[in-house]
mmCIF file of C-alpha atoms in Angstrom:
data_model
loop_
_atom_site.group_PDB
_atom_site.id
_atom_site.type_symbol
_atom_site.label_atom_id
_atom_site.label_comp_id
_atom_site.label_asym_id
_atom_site.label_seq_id
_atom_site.Cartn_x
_atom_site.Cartn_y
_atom_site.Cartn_z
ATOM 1 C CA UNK A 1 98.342 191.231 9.096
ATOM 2 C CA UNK A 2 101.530 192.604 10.748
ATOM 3 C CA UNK A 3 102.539 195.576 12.114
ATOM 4 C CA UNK A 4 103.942 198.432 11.119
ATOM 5 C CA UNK A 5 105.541 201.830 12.495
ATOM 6 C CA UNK A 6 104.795 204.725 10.278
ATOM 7 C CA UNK A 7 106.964 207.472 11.795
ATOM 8 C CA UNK A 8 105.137 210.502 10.130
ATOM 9 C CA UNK A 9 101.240 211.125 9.533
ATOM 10 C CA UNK A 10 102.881 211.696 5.663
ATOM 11 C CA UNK A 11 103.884 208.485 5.462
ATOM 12 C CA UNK A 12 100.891 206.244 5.581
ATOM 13 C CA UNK A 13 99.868 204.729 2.574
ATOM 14 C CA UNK A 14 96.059 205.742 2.103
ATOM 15 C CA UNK A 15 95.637 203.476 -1.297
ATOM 16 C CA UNK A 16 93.547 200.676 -0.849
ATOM 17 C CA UNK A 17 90.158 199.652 0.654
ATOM 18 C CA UNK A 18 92.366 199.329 4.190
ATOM 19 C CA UNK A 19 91.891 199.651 7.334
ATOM 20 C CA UNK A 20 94.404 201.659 10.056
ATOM 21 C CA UNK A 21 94.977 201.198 13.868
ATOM 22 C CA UNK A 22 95.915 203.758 15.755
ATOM 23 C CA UNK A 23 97.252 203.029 19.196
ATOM 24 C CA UNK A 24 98.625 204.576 21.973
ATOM 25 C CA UNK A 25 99.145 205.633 25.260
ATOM 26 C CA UNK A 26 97.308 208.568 26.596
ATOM 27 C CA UNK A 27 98.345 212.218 25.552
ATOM 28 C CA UNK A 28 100.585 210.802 22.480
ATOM 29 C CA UNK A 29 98.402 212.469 20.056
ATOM 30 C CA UNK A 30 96.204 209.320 18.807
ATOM 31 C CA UNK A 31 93.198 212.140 18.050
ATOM 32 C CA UNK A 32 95.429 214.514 16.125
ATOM 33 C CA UNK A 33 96.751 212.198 13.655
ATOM 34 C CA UNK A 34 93.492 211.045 13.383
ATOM 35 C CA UNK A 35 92.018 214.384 12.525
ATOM 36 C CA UNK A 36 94.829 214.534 10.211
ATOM 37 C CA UNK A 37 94.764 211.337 8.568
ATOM 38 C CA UNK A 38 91.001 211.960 8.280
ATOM 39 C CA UNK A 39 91.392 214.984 6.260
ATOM 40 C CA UNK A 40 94.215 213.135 4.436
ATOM 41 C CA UNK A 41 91.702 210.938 3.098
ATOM 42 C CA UNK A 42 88.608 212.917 2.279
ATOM 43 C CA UNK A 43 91.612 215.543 -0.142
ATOM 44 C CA UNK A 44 94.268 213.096 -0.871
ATOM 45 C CA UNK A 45 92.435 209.558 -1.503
ATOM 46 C CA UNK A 46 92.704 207.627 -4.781
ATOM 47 C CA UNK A 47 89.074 208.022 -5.367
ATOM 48 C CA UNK A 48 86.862 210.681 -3.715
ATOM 49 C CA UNK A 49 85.539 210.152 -0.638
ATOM 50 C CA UNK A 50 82.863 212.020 1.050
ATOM 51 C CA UNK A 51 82.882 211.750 5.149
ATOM 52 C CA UNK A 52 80.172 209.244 5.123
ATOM 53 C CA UNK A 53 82.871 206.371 3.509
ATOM 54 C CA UNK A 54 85.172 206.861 6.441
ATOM 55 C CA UNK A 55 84.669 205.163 9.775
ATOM 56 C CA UNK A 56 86.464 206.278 13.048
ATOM 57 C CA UNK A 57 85.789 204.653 16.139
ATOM 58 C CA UNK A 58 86.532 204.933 20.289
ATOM 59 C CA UNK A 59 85.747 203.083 22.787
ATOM 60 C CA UNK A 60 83.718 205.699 25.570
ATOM 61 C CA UNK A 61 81.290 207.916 24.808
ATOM 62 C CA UNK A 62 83.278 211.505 25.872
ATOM 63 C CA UNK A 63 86.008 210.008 23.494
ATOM 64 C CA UNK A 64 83.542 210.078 20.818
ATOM 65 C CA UNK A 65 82.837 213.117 21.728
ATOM 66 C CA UNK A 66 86.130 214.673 21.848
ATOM 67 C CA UNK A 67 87.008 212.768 18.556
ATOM 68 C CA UNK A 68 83.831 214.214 16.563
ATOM 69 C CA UNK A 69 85.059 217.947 17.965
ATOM 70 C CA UNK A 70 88.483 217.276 16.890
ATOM 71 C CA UNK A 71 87.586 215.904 13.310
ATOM 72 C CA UNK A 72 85.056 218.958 12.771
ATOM 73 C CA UNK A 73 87.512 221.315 14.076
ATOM 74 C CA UNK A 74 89.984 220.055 11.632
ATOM 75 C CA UNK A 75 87.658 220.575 8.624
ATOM 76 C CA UNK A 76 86.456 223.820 9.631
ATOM 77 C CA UNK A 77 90.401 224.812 9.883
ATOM 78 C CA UNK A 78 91.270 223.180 6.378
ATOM 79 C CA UNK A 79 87.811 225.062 4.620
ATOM 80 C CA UNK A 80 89.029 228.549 6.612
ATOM 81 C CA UNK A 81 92.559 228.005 4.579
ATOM 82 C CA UNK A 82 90.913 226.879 1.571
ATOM 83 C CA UNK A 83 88.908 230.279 1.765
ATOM 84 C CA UNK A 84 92.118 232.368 2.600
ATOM 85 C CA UNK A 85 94.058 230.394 -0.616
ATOM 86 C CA UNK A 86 90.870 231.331 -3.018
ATOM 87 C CA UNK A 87 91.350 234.861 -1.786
ATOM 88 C CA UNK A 88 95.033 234.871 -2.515
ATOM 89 C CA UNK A 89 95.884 235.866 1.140
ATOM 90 C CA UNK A 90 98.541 234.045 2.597
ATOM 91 C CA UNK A 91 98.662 230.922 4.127
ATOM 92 C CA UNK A 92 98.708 230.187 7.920
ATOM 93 C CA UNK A 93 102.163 230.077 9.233
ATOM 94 C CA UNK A 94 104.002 227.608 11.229
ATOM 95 C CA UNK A 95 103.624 223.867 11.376
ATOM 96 C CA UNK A 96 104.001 220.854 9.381
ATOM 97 C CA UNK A 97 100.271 220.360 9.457
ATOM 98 C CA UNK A 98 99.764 224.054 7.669
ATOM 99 C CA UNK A 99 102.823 223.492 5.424
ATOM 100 C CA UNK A 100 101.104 220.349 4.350
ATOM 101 C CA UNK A 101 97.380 222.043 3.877
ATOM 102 C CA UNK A 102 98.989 224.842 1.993
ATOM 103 C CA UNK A 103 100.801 222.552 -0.350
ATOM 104 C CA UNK A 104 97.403 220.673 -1.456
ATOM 105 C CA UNK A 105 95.773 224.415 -2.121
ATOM 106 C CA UNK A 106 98.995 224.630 -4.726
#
């Protein structure tokens, strides 16, 4: 398997029983994307996946930790918009990440 550079979050393909590397050096945002990429797949996946079906992994126990926080924090902040969308209050402003999440409440 080779390679490749995906240059936006976007723009990985999610199709597919595949699997996905992510790495980096540290402070490059490896547990962002992967909070993002996570919710990317449990709204945007060919067939419907529930958390269970998707495996993330680290290598140390506090980056486990910080990953799990991250990744629940994420779905807390995606169900909070979803909430605001159903109410018909605006969305959150600023940031691709919110410009994205509205776009899927559309």
């Amino acid at each position: 398997m080779s390679a490749r550079r995906i240059a936006n979050w976007r723009a990985l393909d999610l199709t597919g029983a595949g699997r996905s590397l992510i790495e980096a050096s540290a402070g490059t945002g490896k547990t962002w994307t992967i909070a993002v990429l996570y919710l990317r797949l449990l709204l945007e996946g060919e067939a419907p996946r529930t958390p269970r079906q998707i495996v993330v992994g680290t290598f140390t126990d506090a980056a486990a930790q910080e990953l799990r926080d991250r990744l629940r924090a994420r779905l807390l902040w995606a169900e909070a918009a979803a909430e605001r969308a159903a109410a018909g209050e605006p969305a959150e402003a600023g940031g691709e990440d919110a410009d994205w999440l509205a776009a899927r409440w559309r």
